[in-house]
Short mmCIF file of C-alpha atoms and ligand atoms in Angstrom, two decimals:
data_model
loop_
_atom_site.label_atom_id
_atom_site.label_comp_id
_atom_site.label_asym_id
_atom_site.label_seq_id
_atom_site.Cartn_x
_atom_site.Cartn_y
_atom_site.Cartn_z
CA UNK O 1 0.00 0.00 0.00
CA UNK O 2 1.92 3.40 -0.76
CA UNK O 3 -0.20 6.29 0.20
CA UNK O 4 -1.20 6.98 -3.70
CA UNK O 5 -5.26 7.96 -4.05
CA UNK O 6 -6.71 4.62 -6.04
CA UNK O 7 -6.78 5.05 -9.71
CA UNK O 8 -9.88 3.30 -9.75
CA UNK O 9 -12.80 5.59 -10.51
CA UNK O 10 -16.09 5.45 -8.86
CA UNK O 11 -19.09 6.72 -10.22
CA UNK O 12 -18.97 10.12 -8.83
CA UNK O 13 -21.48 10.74 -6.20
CA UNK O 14 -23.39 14.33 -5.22
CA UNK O 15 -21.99 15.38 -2.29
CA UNK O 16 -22.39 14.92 0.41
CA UNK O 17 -23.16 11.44 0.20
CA UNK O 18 -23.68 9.61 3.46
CA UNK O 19 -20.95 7.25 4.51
CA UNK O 20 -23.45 4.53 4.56
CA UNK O 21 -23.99 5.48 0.49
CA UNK O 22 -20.56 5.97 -0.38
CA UNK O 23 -19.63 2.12 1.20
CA UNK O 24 -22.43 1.08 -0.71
CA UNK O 25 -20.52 2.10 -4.18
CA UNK O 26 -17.49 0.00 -2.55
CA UNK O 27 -17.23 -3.59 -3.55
CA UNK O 28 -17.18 -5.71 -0.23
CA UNK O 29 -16.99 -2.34 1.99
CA UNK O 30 -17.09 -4.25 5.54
CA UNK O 31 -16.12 -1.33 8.25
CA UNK O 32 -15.35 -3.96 10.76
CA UNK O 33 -12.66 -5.38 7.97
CA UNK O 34 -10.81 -3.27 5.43
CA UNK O 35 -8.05 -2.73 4.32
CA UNK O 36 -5.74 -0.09 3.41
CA UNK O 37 -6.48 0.35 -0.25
CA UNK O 38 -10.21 0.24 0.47
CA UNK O 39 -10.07 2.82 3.25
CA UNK O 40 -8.19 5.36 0.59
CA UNK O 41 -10.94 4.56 -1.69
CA UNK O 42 -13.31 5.23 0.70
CA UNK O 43 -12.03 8.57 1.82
CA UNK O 44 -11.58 9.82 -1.60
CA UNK O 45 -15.06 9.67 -1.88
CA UNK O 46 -15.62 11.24 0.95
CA UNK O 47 -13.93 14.66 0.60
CA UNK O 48 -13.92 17.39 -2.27
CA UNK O 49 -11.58 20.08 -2.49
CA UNK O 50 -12.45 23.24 -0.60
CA UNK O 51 -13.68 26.06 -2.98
CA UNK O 52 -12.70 29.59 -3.04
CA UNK O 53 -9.59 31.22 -3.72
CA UNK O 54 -7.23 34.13 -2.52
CA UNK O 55 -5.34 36.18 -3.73
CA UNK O 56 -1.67 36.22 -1.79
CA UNK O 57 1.69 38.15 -2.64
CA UNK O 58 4.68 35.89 -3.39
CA UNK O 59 6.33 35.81 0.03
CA UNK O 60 2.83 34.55 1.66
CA UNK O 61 2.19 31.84 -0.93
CA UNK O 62 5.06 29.43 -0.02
CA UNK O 63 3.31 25.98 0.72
CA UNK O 64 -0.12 27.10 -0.87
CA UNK O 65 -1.53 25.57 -3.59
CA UNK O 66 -2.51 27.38 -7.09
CA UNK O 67 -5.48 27.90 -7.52
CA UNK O 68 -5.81 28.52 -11.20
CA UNK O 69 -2.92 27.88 -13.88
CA UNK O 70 -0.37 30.43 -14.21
CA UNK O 71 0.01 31.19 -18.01
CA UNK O 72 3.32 33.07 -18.63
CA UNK O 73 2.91 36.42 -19.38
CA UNK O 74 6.48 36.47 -20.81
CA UNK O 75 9.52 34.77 -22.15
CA UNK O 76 12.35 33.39 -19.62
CA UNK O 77 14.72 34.81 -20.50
CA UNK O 78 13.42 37.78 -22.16
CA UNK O 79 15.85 37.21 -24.71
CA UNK O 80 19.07 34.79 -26.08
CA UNK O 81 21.59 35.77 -23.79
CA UNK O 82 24.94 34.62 -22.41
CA UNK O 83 25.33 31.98 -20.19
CA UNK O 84 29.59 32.58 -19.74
CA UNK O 85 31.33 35.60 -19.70
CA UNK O 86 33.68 35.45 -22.61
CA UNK O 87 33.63 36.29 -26.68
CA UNK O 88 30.40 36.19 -28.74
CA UNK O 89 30.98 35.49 -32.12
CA UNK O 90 29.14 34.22 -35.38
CA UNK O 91 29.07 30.00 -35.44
CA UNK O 92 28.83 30.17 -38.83
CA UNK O 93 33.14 30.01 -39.01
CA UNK O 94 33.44 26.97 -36.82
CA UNK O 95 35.51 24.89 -36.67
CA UNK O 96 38.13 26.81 -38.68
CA UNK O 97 37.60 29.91 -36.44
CA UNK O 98 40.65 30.73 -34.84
CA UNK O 99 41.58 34.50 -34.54
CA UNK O 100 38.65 37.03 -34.10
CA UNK O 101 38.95 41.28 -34.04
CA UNK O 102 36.74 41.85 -30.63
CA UNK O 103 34.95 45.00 -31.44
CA UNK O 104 33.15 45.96 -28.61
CA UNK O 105 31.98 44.71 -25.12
CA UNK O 106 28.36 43.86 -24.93
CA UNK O 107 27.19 44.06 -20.41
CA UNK O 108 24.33 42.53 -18.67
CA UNK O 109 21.62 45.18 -18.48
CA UNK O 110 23.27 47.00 -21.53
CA UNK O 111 22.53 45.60 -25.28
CA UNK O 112 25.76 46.26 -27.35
CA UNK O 113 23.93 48.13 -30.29
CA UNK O 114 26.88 47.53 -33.35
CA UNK O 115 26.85 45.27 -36.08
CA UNK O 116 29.63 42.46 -36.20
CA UNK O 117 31.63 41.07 -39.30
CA UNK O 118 32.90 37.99 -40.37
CA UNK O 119 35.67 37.19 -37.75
CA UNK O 120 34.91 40.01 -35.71
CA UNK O 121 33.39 38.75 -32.15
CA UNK O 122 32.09 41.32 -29.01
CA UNK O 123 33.15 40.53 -25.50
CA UNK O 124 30.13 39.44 -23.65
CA UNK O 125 29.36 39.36 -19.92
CA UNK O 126 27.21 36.56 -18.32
CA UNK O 127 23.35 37.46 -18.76
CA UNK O 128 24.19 39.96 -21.53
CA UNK O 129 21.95 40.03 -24.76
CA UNK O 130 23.52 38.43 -27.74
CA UNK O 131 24.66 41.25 -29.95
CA UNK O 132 22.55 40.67 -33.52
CA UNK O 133 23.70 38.04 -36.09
CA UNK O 134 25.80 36.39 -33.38
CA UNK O 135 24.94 32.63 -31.62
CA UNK O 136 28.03 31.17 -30.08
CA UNK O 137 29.91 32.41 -26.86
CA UNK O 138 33.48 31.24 -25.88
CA UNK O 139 34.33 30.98 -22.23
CA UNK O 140 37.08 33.41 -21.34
CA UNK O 141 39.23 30.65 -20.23
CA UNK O 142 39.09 28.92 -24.03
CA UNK O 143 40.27 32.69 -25.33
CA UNK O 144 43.72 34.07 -25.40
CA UNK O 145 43.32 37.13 -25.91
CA UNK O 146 46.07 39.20 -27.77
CA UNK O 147 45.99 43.20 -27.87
CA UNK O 148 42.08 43.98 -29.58
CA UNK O 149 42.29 40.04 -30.85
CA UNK O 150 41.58 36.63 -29.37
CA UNK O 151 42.78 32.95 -30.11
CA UNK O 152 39.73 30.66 -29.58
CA UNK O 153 40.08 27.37 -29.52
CA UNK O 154 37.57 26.44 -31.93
CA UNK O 155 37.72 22.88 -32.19
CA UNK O 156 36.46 22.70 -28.56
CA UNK O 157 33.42 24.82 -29.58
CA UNK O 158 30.20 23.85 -31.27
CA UNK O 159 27.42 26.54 -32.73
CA UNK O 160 25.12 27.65 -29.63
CA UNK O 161 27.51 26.60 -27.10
CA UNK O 162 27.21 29.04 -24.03
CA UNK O 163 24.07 30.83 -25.47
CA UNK O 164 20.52 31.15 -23.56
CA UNK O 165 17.85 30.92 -25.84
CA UNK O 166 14.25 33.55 -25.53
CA UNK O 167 12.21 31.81 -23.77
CA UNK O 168 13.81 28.29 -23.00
CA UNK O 169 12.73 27.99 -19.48
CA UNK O 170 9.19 30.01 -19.91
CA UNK O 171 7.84 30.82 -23.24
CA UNK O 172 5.04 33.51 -23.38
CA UNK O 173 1.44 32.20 -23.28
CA UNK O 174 2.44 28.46 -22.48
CA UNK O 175 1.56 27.01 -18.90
CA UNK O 176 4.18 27.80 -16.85
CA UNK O 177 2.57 25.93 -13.92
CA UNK O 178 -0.80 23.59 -13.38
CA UNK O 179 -3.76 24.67 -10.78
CA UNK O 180 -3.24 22.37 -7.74
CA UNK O 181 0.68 22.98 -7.91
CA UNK O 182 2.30 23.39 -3.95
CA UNK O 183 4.31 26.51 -3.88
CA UNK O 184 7.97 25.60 -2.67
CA UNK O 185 10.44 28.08 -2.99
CA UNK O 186 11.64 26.90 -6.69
CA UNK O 187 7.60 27.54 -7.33
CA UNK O 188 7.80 31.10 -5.88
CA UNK O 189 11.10 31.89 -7.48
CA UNK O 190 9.76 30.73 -11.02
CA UNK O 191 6.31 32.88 -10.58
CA UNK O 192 8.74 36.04 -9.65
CA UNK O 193 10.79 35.29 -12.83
CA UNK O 194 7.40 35.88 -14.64
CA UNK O 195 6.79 39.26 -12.69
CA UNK O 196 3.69 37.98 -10.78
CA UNK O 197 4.08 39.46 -7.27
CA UNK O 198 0.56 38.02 -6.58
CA UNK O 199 -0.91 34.47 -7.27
CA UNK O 200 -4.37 33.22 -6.77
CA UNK O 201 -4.48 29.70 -3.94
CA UNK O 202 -6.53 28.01 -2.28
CA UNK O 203 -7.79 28.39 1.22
CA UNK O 204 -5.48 27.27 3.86
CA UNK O 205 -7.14 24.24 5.53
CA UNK O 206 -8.11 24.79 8.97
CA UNK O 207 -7.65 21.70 10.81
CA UNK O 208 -9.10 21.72 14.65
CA UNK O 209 -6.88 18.90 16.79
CA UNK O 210 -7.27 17.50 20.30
CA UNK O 211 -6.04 14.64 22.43
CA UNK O 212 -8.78 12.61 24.64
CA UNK O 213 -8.42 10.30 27.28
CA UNK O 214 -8.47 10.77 31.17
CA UNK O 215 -4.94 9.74 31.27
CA UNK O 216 -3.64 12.45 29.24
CA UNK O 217 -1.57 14.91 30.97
CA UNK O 218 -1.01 18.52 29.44
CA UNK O 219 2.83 20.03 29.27
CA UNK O 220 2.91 21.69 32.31
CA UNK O 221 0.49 19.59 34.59
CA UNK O 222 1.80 17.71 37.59
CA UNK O 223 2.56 14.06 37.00
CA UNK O 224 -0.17 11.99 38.21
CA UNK O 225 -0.19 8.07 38.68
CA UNK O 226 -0.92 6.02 35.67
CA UNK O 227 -0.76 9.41 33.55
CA UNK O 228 0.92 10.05 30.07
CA UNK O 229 1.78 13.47 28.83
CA UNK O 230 -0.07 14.56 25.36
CA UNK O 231 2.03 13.56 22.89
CA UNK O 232 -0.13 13.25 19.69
CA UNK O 233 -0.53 17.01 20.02
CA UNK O 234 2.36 18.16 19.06
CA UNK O 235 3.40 15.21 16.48
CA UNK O 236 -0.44 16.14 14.74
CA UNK O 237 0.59 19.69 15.33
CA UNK O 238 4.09 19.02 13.46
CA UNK O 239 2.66 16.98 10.45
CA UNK O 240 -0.41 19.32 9.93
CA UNK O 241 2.11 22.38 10.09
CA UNK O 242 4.81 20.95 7.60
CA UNK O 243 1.61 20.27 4.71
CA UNK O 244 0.39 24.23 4.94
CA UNK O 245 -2.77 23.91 7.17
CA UNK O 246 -3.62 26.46 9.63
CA UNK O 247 -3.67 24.30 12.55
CA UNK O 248 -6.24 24.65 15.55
CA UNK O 249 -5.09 23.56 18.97
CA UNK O 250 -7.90 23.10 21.48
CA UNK O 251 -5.68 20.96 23.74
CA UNK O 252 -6.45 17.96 25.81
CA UNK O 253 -10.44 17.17 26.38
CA UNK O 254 -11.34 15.35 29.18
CA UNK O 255 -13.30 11.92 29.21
CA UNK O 256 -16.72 14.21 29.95
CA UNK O 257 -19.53 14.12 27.61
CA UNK O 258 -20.04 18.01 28.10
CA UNK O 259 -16.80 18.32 27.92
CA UNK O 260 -16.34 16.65 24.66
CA UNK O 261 -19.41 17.72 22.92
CA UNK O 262 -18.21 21.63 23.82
CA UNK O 263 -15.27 20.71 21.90
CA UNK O 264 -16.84 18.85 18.80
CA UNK O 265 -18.85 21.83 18.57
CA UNK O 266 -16.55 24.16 18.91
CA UNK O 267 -14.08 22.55 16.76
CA UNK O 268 -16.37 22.31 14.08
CA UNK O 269 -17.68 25.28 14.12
CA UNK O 270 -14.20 26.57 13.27
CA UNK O 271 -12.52 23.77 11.15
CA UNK O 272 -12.86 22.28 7.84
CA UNK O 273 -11.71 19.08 9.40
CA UNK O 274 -11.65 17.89 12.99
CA UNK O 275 -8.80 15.36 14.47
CA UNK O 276 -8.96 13.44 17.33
CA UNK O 277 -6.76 10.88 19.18
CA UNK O 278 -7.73 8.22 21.54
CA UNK O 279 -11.25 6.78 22.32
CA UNK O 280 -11.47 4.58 19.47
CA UNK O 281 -10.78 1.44 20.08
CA UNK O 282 -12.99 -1.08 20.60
CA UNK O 283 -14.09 -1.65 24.12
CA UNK O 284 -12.90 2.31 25.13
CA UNK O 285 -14.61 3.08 28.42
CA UNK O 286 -15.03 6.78 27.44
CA UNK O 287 -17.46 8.57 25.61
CA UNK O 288 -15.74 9.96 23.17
CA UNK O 289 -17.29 7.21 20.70
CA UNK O 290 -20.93 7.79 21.54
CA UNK O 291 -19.84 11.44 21.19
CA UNK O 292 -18.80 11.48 17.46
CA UNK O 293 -21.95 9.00 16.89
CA UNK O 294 -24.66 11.42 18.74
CA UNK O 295 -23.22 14.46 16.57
CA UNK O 296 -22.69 13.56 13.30
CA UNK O 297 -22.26 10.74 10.68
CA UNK O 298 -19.12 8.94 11.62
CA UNK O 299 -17.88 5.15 10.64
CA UNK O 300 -15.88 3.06 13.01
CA UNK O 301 -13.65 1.12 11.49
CA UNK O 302 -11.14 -1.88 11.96
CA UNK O 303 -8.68 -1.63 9.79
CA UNK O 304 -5.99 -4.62 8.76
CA UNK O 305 -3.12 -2.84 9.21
CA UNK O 306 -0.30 -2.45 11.84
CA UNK O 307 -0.15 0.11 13.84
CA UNK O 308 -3.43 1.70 13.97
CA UNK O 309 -6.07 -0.52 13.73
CA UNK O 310 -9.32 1.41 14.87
CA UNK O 311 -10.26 5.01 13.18
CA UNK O 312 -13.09 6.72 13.04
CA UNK O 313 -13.90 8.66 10.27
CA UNK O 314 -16.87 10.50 9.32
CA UNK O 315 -18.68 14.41 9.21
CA UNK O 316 -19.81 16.70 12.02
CA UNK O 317 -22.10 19.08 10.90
CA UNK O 318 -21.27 22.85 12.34
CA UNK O 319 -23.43 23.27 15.85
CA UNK O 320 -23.34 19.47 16.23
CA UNK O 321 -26.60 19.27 14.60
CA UNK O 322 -27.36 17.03 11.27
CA UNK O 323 -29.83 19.75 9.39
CA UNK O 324 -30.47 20.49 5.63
CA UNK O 325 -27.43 23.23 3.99
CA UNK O 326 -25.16 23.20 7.27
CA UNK O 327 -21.51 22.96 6.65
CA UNK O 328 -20.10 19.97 8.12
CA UNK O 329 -16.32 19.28 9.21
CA UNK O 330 -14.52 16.25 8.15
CA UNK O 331 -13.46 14.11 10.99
CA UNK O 332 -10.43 11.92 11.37
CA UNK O 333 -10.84 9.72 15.03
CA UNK O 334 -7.24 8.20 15.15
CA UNK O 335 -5.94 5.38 17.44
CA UNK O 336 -4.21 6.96 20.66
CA UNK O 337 -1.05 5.06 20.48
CA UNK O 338 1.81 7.76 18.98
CA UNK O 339 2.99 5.75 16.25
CA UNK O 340 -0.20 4.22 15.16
CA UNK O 341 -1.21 8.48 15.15
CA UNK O 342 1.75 9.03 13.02
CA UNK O 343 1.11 5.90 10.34
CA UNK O 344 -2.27 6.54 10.33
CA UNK O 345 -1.91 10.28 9.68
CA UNK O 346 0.99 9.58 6.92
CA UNK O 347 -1.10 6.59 5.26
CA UNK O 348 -4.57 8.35 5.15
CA UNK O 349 -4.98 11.61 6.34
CA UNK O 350 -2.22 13.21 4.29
CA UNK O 351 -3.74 12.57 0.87
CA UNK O 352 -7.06 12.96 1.66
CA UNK O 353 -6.24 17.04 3.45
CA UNK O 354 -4.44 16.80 0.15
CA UNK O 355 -7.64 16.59 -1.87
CA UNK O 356 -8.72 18.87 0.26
CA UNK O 357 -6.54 21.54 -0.17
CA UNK O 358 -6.98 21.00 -3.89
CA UNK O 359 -3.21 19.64 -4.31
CA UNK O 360 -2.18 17.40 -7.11
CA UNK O 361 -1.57 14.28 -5.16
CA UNK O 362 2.48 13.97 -4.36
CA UNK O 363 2.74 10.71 -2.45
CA UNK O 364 5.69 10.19 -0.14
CA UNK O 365 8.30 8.59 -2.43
CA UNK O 366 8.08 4.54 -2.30
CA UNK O 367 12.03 3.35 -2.10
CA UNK O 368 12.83 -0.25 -2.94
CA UNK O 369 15.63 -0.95 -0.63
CA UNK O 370 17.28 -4.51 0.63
CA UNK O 371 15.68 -5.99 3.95
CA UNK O 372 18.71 -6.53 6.44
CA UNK O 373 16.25 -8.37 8.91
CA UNK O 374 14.18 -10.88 8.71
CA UNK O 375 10.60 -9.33 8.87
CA UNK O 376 7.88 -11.68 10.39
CA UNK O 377 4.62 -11.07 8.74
CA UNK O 378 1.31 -13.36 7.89
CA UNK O 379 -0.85 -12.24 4.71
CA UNK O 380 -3.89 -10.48 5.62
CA UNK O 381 -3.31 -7.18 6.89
CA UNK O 382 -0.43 -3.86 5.69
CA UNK O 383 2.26 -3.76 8.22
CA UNK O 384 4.13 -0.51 8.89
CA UNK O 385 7.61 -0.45 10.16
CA UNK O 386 10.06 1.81 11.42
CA UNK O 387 13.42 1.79 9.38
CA UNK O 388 16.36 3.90 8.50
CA UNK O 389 17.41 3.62 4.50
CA UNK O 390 21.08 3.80 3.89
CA UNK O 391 23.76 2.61 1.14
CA UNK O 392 25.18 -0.85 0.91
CA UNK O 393 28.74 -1.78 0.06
CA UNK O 394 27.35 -2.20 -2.93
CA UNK O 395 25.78 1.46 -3.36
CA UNK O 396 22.09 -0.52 -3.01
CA UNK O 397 19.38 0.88 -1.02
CA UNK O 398 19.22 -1.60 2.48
CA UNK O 399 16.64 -0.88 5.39
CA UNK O 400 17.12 -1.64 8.88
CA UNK O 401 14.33 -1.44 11.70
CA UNK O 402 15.03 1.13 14.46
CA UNK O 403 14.53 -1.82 17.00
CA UNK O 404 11.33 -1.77 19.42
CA UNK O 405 8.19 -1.40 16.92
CA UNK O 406 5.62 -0.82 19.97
CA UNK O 407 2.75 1.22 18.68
CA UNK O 408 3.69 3.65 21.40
CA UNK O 409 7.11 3.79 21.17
CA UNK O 410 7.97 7.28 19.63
CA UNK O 411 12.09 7.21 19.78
CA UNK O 412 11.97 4.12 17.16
CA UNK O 413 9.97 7.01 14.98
CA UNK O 414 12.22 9.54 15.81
CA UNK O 415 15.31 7.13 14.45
CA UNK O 416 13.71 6.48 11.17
CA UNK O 417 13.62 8.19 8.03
CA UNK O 418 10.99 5.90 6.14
CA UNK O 419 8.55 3.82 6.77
CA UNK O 420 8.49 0.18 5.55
CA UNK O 421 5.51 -0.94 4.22
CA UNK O 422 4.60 -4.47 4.36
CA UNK O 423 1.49 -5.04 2.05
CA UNK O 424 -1.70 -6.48 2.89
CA UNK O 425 -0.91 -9.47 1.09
CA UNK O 426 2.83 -9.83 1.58
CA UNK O 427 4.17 -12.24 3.99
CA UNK O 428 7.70 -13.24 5.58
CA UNK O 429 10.74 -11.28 4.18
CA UNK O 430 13.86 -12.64 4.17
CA UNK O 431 17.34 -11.05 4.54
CA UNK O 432 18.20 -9.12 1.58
CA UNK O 433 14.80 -9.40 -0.18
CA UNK O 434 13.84 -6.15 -1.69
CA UNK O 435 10.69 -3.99 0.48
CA UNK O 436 9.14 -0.71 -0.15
CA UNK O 437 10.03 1.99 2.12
CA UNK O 438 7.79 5.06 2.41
CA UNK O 439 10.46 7.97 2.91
CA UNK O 440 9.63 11.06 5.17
CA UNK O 441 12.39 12.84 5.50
CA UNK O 442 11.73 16.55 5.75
CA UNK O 443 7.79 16.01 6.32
CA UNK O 444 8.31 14.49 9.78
P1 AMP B 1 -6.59 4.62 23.11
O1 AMP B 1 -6.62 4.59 21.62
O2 AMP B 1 -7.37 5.73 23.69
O3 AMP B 1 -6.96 3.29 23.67
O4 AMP B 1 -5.08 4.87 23.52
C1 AMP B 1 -4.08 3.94 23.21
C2 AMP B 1 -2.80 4.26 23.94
O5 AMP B 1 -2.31 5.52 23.50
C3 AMP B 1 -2.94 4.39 25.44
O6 AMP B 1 -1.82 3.81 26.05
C4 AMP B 1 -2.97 5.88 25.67
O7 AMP B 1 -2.49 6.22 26.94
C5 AMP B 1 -2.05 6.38 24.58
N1 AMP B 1 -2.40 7.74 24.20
C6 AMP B 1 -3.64 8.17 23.86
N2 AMP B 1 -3.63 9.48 23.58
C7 AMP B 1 -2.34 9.89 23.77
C8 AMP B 1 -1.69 11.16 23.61
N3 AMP B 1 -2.38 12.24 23.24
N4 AMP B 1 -0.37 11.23 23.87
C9 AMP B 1 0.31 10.12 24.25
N5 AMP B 1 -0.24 8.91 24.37
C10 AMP B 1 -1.55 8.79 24.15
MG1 MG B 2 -8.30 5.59 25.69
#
């Protein structure tokens, strides 16, 4: 299972469609059973992208996502230019040129205006316009240059060598980059090169998160027996950060039905998509279950996969209350434990926010790297584990686990830089057999 959105198309449904239609269009859709491909299925049916746009200036749209395509409104570069400083000269006298008259001195920022004859070249600085009739530059270091002449060393030099042609990175009224692009700084820098100091994106996803569970302890709260501090809230916190969403933090809710129903409501009063952690396992004592269930249209699911087996998914209609035209906020229930959080966030949640947001889907690259273990596994569920990708002697890819794969134990996370994903359907791997690692360096 990579994180990919299924290329399967379903018959697309009007939204919203209730989760009891949408598992109705899915082909054996059995909550208490799925697996990892059917839950992306399911969730991509479940979401649309957010409409509206802004409109931001260039330094506020790094991470956004385009909301239209950018056609260029110019050429990059403007025009051929020089990619060396050295001699511009006519190509048309390779290979035999070797001696040419330099007649002038062309700058960036400064067209040389004159007209050039046969074995006459201009001195040209890097980024300068090519002077007219001429296509070829010389590095300065290939040129000897000899009172108001220079030796060239022709035979090294080919027509077009050292020359920027109009347009060859942007060319006017050609798509310089697709609606649903992220905006990384090589994204930004290319939309300045066209002058754009504004660009129309989407609206940032606003993503409500807390923790439940009585024994969840808040930074800051004395240590109590039997209690854990809040983790999940600041990994969530992290992961919802690094893909662009505006992130709401309503901290840790207590096992309390007023309690949690104050937060629902709040939360989705405020958010396009609610996270929780904790409460949703089967046999949880709390109420944070009967919670999601009394406000809004939620699945519980068991999925085959390792960590993370229970999630809840589903909508909760803004003011808690199911009526006709309210907006509802998408919700995401995930296990408690930290890693099963983490996998379940990276596996799921990532591309579906990503529909959300409108984003071309840009999976976390899938590595094929050598097993150095042993990895125990029986068909029948996906299996996630913890591994750090490195060379071989033999400049392969190999994986190695990070040791204790407890769903709880975050330091094992912290070591890795990829996940290894064991597919539903995959079973023992033996030493050097090749596996598909999920890499997450820089987005954990
Ligand atoms: P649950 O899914 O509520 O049964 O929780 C599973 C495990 O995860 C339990 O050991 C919890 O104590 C732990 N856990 C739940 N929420 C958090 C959290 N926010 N931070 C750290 N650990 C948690
Ligand atoms: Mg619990």
């Amino acid at each position: 299972m990579s994180d990919a959105m299924p290329q399967t198309v379903l018959k697309p449904l009007a939204m919203p469609a209730t989760l009891t239609q949408i598992g109705k269009q899915l082909a054996g859709y059995d909550p208490q059973a799925l697996t990892a491909d059917a839950v992306l299925a399911f969730l991509a049916q479940m979401v649309t992208p957010l409409a509206g746009t802004e409109t931001v200036s260039l330094f506020q749209a790094l991470d956004r996502v385009l909301a239209a395509d950018v056609i260029s409104p110019l050429s990059v570069p403007p025009h051929d230019n020089s990619a060396m400083d050295g001699y511009a000269f006519n190509g048309d006298s390779l290979p035999a040129a070797q001696s040419l008259q330099v007649v002038g001195t062309a700058l960036a920022g400064k067209a040389w205006q004159g007209q050039v004859q046969a074995g006459q070249c201009v001195k040209i600085m890097t980024g300068a316009i090519m002077p007219a009739g001429l296509d070829t530059v010389v590095a300065q270091e290939l040129a000897q240059v000899n009172g108001d002449r220079v030796e060239i060393a022709a035979r090294l030099l080919q027509r077009g060598d050292n020359r920027r042609l109009c347009g060859e990175d942007l060319m006017a009224g050609q798509p310089a980059l697709p609606a649903g692009t992220r905006l990384g700084p090589a994204a930004c820098g290319l939309l300045a090169s066209l002058g754009l100091a504004q660009v129309s994106v989407r609206p940032r996803l606003k993503v409500a998160y807390f923790s439940t569970g009585d024994e969840i302890l808040s930074l800051g709260e004395a240590p109590r027996e039997g209690a854990v501090f809040d983790s999940n809230r600041y990994t969530v916190h992290g992961l919802l950060t690094r893909m662009g969403c505006e992130v709401l933090d309503l901290g840790v809710v207590r096992d309390d039905p007023a309690l949690l129903e104050a937060a629902f409501g709040q939360a989705a009063a405020l958010a396009d998509v609610i996270i929780t952690s904790g409460g949703v396992s089967v046999g949880e004592a709390d109420f944070t279950k009967a919670m999601m269930k009394k406000l809004g249209d939620v699945a519980f699911w068991r999925i085959a996969m390792r960590p993370g087996r229970p999630m809840a998914v589903g909508r909760i209609p803004q003011g808690g209350r199911s009526s006709e035209g309210d907006r509802s906020a998408v919700l995401f229930g995930l296990p408690g434990n930290p890693v099963a959080v983490m996998v379940t966030f990276l596996a799921f949640v990532r591309p579906t926010l990503q529909r959300m947001m409108g984003m071309t889907h840009a999976p976390l690259p899938l590595l094929k790297a050598r097993s150095q273990a042993v990895l125990r596994k029986k068909p029948g569920r996906t299996e996630y584990q913890r591994g750090i990708v490195s060379h071989n002697a033999q400049g392969e890819l190999q994986v190695i686990i990070t040791g204790n794969q407890g769903s709880g134990v975050l330091s094992s996370m912290v070591q890795a830089n990829g996940l290894i994903v064991l597919h539903h359907d995959q079973a023992t791997t033996q030493v050097g057999e090749w596996v598909d690692v999920m890499m997450f360096d820089g987005h954990l």
